[in-house]
Coordinates of C-alpha atoms in Angstrom, one line a residue:
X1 CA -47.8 -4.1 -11.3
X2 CA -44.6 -5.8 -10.3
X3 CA -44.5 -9.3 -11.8
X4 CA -44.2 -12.7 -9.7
X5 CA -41.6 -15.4 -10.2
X6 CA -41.3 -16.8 -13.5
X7 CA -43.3 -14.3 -15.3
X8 CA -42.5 -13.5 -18.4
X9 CA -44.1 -9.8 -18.7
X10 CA -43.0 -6.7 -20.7
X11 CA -41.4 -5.2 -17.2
X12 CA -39.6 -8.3 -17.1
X13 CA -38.0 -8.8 -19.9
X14 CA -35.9 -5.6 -19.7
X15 CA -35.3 -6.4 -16.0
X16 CA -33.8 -9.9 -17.5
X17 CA -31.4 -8.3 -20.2
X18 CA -30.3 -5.6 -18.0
X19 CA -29.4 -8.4 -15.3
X20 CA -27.6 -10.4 -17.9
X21 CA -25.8 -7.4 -18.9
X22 CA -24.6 -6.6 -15.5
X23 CA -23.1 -10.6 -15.1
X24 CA -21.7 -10.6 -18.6
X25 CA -19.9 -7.5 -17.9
X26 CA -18.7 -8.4 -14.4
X27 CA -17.6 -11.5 -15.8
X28 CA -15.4 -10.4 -18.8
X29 CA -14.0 -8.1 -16.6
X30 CA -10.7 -10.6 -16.0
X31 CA -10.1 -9.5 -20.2
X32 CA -10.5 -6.3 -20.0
X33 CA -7.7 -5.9 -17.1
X34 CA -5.3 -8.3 -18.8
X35 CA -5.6 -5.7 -21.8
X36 CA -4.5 -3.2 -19.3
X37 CA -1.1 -4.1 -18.3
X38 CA 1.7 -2.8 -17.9
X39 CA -0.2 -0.9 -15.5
X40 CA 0.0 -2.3 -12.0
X41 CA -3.7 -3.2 -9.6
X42 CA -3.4 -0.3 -7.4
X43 CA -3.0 2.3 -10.7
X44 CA -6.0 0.9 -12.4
X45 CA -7.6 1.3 -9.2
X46 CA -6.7 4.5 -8.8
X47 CA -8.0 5.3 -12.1
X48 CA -10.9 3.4 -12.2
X49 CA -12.0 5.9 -9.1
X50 CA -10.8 9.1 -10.6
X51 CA -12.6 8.0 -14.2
X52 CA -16.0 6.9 -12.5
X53 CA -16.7 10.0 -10.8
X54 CA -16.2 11.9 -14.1
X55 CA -18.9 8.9 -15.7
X56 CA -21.1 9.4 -13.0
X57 CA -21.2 13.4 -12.5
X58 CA -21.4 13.1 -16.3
X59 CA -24.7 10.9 -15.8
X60 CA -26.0 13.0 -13.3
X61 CA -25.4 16.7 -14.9
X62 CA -26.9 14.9 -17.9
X63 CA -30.1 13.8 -16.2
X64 CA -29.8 16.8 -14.4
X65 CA -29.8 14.7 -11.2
X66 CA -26.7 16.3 -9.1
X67 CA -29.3 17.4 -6.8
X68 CA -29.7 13.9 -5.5
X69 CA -26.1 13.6 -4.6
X70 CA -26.2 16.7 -2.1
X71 CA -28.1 14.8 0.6
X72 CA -25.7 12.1 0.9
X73 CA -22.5 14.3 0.9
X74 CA -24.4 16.8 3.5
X75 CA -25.3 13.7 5.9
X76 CA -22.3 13.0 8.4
X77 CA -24.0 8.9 9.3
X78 CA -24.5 8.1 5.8
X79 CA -21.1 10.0 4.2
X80 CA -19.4 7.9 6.3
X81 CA -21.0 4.6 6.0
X82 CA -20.4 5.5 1.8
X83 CA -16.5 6.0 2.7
X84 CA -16.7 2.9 4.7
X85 CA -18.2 1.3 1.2
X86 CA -15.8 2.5 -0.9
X87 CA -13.2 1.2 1.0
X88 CA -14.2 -2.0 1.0
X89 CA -14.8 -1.9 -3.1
X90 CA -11.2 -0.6 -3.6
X91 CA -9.7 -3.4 -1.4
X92 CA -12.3 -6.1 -3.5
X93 CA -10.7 -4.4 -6.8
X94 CA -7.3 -4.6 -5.3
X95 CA -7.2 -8.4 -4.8
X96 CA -9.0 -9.1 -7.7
X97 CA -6.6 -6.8 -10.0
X98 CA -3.9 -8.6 -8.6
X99 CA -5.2 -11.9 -8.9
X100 CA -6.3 -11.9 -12.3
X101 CA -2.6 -10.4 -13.1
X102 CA -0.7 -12.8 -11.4
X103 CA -2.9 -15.4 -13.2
X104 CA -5.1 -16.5 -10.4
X105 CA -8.6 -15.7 -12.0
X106 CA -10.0 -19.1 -10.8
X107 CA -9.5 -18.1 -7.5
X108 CA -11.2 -14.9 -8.0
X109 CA -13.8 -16.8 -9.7
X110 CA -14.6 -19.1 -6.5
X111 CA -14.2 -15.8 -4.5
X112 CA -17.6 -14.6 -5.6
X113 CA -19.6 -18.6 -5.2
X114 CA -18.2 -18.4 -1.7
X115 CA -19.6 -14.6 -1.5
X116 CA -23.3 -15.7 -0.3
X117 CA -22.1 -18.4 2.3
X118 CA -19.8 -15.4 3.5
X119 CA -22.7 -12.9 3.7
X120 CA -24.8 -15.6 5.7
X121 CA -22.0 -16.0 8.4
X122 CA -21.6 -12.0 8.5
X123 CA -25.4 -11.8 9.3
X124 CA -24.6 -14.3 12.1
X125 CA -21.5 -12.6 13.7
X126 CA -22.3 -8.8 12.7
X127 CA -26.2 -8.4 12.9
X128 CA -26.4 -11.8 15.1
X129 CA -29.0 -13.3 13.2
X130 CA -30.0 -17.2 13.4
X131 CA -29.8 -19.3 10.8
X132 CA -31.7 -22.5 9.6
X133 CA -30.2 -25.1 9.5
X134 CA -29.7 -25.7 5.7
X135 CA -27.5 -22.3 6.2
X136 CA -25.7 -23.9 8.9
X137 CA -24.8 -26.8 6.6
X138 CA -24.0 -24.8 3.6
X139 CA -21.6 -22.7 5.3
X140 CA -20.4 -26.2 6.9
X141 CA -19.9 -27.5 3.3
X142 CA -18.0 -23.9 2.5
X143 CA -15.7 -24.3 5.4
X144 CA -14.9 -28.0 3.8
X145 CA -14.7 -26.7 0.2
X146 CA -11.7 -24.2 1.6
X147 CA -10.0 -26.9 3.6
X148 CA -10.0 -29.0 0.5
X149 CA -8.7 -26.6 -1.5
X150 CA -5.7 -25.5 1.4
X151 CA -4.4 -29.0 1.8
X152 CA -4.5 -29.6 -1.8
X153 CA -2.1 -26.4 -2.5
X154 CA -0.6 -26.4 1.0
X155 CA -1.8 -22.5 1.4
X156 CA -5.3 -21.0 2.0
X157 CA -6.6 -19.8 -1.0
X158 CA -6.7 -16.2 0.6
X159 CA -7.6 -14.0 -3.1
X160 CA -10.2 -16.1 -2.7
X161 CA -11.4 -15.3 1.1
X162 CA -10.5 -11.9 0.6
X163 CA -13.1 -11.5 -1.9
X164 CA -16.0 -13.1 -0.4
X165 CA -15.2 -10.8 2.6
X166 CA -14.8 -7.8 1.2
X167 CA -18.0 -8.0 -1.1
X168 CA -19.8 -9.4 1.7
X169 CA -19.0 -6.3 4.1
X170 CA -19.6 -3.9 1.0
X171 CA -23.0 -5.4 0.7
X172 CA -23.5 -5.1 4.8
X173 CA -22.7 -1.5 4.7
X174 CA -24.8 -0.7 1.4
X175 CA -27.6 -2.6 3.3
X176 CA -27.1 -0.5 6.9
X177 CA -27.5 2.6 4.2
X178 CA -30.8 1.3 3.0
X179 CA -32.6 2.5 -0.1
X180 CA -32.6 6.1 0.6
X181 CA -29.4 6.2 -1.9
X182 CA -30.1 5.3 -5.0
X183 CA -27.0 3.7 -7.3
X184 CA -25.8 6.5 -9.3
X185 CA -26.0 9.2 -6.6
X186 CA -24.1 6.5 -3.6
X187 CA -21.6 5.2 -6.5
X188 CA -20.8 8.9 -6.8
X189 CA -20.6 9.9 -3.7
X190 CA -18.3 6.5 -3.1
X191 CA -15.9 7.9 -5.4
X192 CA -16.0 11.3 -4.7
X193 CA -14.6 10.1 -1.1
X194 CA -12.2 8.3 -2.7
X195 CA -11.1 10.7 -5.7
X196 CA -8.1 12.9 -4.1
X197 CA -6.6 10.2 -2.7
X198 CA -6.9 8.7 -6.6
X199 CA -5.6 11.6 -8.0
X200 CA -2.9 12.1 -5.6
X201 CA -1.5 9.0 -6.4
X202 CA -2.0 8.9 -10.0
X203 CA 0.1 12.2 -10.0
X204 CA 2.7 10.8 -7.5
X205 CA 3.4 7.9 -9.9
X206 CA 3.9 10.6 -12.8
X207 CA 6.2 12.7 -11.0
X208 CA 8.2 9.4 -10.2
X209 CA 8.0 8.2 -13.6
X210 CA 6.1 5.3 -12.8
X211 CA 2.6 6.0 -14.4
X212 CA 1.3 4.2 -17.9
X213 CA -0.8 6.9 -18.5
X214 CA 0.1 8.5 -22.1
X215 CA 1.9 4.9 -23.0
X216 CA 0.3 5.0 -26.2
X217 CA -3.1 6.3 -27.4
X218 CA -4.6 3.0 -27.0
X219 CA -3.2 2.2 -23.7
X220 CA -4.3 5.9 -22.4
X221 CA -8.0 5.4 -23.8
X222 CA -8.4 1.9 -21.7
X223 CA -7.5 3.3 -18.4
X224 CA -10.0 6.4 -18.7
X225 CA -13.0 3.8 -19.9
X226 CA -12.2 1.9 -16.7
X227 CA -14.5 3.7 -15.1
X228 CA -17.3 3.4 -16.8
X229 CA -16.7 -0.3 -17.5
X230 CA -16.6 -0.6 -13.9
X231 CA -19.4 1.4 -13.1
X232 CA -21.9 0.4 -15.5
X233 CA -22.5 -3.0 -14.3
X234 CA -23.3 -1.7 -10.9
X235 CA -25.7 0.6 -12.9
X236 CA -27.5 -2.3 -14.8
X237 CA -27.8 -4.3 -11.6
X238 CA -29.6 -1.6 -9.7
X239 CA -31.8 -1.1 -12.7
X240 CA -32.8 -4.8 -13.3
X241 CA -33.1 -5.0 -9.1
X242 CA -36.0 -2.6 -9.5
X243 CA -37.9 -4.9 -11.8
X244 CA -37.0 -8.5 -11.1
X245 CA -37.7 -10.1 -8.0
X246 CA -35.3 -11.2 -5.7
X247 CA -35.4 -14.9 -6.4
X248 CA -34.1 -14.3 -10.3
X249 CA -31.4 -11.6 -9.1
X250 CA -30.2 -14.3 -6.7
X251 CA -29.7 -17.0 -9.8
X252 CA -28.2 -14.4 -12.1
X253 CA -25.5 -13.7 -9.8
X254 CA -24.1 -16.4 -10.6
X255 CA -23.3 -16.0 -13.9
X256 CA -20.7 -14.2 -13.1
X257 CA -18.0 -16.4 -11.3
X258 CA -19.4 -18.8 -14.3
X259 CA -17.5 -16.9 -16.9
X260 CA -14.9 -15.9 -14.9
X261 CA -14.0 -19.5 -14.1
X262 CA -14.3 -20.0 -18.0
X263 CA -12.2 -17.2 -19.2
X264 CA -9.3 -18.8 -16.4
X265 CA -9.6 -22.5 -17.8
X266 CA -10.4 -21.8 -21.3
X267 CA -8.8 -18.2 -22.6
X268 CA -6.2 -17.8 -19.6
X269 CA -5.0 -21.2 -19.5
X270 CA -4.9 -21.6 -15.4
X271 CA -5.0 -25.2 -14.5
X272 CA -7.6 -27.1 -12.7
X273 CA -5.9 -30.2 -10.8
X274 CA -8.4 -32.0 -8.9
X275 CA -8.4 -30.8 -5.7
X276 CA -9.5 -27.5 -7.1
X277 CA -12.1 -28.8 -8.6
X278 CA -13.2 -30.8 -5.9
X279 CA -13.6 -27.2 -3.8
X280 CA -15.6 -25.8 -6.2
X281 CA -18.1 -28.9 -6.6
X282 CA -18.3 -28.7 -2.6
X283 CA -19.3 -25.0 -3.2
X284 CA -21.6 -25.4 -5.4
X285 CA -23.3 -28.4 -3.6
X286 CA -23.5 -25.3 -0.3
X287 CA -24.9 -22.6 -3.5
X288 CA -27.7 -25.5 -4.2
X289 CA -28.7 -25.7 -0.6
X290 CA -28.8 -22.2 0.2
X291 CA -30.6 -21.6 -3.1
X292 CA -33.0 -24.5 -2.5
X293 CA -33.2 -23.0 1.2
X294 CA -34.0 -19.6 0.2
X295 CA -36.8 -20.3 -2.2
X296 CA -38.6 -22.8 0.3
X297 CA -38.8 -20.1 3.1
X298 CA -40.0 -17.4 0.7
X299 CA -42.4 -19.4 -0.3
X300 CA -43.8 -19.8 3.8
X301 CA -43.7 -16.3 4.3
X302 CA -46.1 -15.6 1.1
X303 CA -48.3 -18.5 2.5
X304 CA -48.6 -16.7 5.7
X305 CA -48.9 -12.6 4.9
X306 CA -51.1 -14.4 1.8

C-alpha cells in the first residue's frame, strides 16, 4: 500500500533516505568538480557521458536488464525525444561546470529555486496550460527577483537563467516520454546518444595535447567516477519517486540549491552583497507560494475523486 503524506511507514522511510541521498549528492556536486580542475567544463562533460554509459551498461548487464534498453533505442519517437533530453542535460552541465569554475556557484544555486517557477511558465507557453493565480504571482515575484538581481550587478544573471531553462525543458521532454522508460534504461539510452560524440572529443583533445586524462593517478580516477557520481543521484531520485508521494519529493528538492548556496558562501568564499540576497528572499517568497499553492489544490482534487 502506498503511504499518504506524512506517514511515517517502513516504505517510507527508505523512500526518505534515498531522496536525501539524491539532494545531498546533487548538492556537493560544486566540490567534487572544483577537485577536478585543471580539466575544463566541456571535458568533464565529455567524460562524465562516456563514464555513465559504462556505470549504467554495467548496472544493467549486472541486473541482467539490457533487455529493457532495446525498446527505447528501437523506437524512432522516443530515441529522439531521449537525444532531445540529453541535450538539454549536457548544456545544464555545461553552464553549471563553468559556473562553479569561474566561481559563480551561488548563481548556479539560485538557478535550481528559480527551476519550478520556470517549469510553470513552460507549461504555459509550451503545453498552454492555465495557471491559478498564486502561479501567476509567483512567477511575477521570479521575474522581480531577476530584475533585482540585474540592476544590482548591471548584467542578467544568465548561469542562472540558463539553468532553470535547461532543467525545466529536460524535465518537459522526460515528461512528453512518460513512464514507459524507466531511469536506468532512459539515462542509458541518453548517453548512449551522446557517447561518440564524447569520445570523439575526449580523443581529439589527446591528440592535441590538451586532455588531463593520465595527469596523475588521482586526477585520472576522478574523471572516470564522474559518471557514476553524476548518475547516481538521478538513480536515487527515481527510486525514492516510486515510494514517496509527490508532495515530500517536491520539498526535498530543495535541499539541493540549499547546499549549493552553502558550499558558495561558506567553503568557496563567493560574496553575498545585498542585492543578491534580496533576489533570493524574493525567490523564495514565489517557492512559498507555489508550495503553499500546490498542496491546497491537491488537497481539492482528493476531496472531490474522495
Amino acid at each position: 500500500m502506498v503511504a499518504r503524506d506524512g506517514e511515517d511507514s517502513p516504505s517510507n522511510r527508505p523512500g526518505m533516505a534515498m531522496g536525501l541521498g539524491a539532494y545531498v549528492l546533487w548538492g556537493a556536486l560544486p566540490i567534487y568538480f572544483r577537485a577536478l580542475e585543471p580539466a575544463g567544463p566541456v571535458e568533464i562533460v565529455a567524460q562524465r557521458a562516456a563514464w555513465s554509459l559504462v556505470f549504467c551498461l554495467g548496472i544493467l548487464a549486472f541486473t541482467a536488464g539490457l533487455r529493457t534498453l532495446r525498446p527505447v533505442l528501437r523506437e524512432p519517437r522516443t530515441l529522439g525525444l531521449v537525444a532531445l533530453a540529453g541535450t538539454f542535460i549536457v548544456a545544464n552541465w555545461l553552464v553549471y561546470i563553468y559556473g562553479v569554475d569561474t566561481g559563480r556557484t551561488i548563481d548556479a544555486a539560485l538557478g535550481y529555486f528559480i527551476n519550478p517557477i520556470a517549469t510553470v511558465l513552460l507549461a504555459v507557453v509550451v503545453l498552454r496550460e492555465r495557471l491559478r493565480p498564486a502561479q501567476w504571482v509567483a512567477c511575477g515575484l521570479g521575474v522581480v527577483a531577476v530584475a533585482v538581481i540585474a540592476v544590482g550587478y548591471g548584467e542578467l544573471p544568465w548561469i542562472s537563467l540558463c539553468l532553470a531553462g535547461c532543467f525545466g525543458l529536460y524535465g518537459l521532454v522526460k515528461n512528453r516520454i512518460g513512464r514507459t522508460v524507466d531511469a536506468l534504461p532512459g539515462l542509458a539510452a541518453e548517453t548512449a546518444v551522446l557517447f561518440p560524440a564524447a569520445v570523439g572529443y575526449l580523443v581529439y583533445l589527446e591528440a592535441m595535447g590538451a586532455g588531463t586524462f593520465g595527469d596523475g593517478a588521482q586526477h585520472s580516477l576522478l574523471l572516470v567516477l564522474s559518471g557514476p557520481i553524476t548518475a547516481s543521484p538521478l538513480l536515487l531520485f527515481s527510486a525514492a519517486a516510486r515510494r514517496l508521494p509527490l508532495s515530500v519529493i517536491g520539498m526535498l528538492q530543495y535541499a539541493a540549491p540549499l547546499l549549493q548556496l552553502a558550499v558558495g558562501v561558506l567553503l568557496f568564499h563567493e560574496p553575498m552583497p545585498p542585492e543578491r540576497l534580496a533576489g533570493f528572499v524574493i525567490v523564495w517568497v514565489a517557492i512559498a507560494v507555489l508550495t503553499v499553492d500546490g498542496l491546497r489544490n491537491r488537497q481539492r482534487l482528493a476531496r472531490r475523486t474522495a
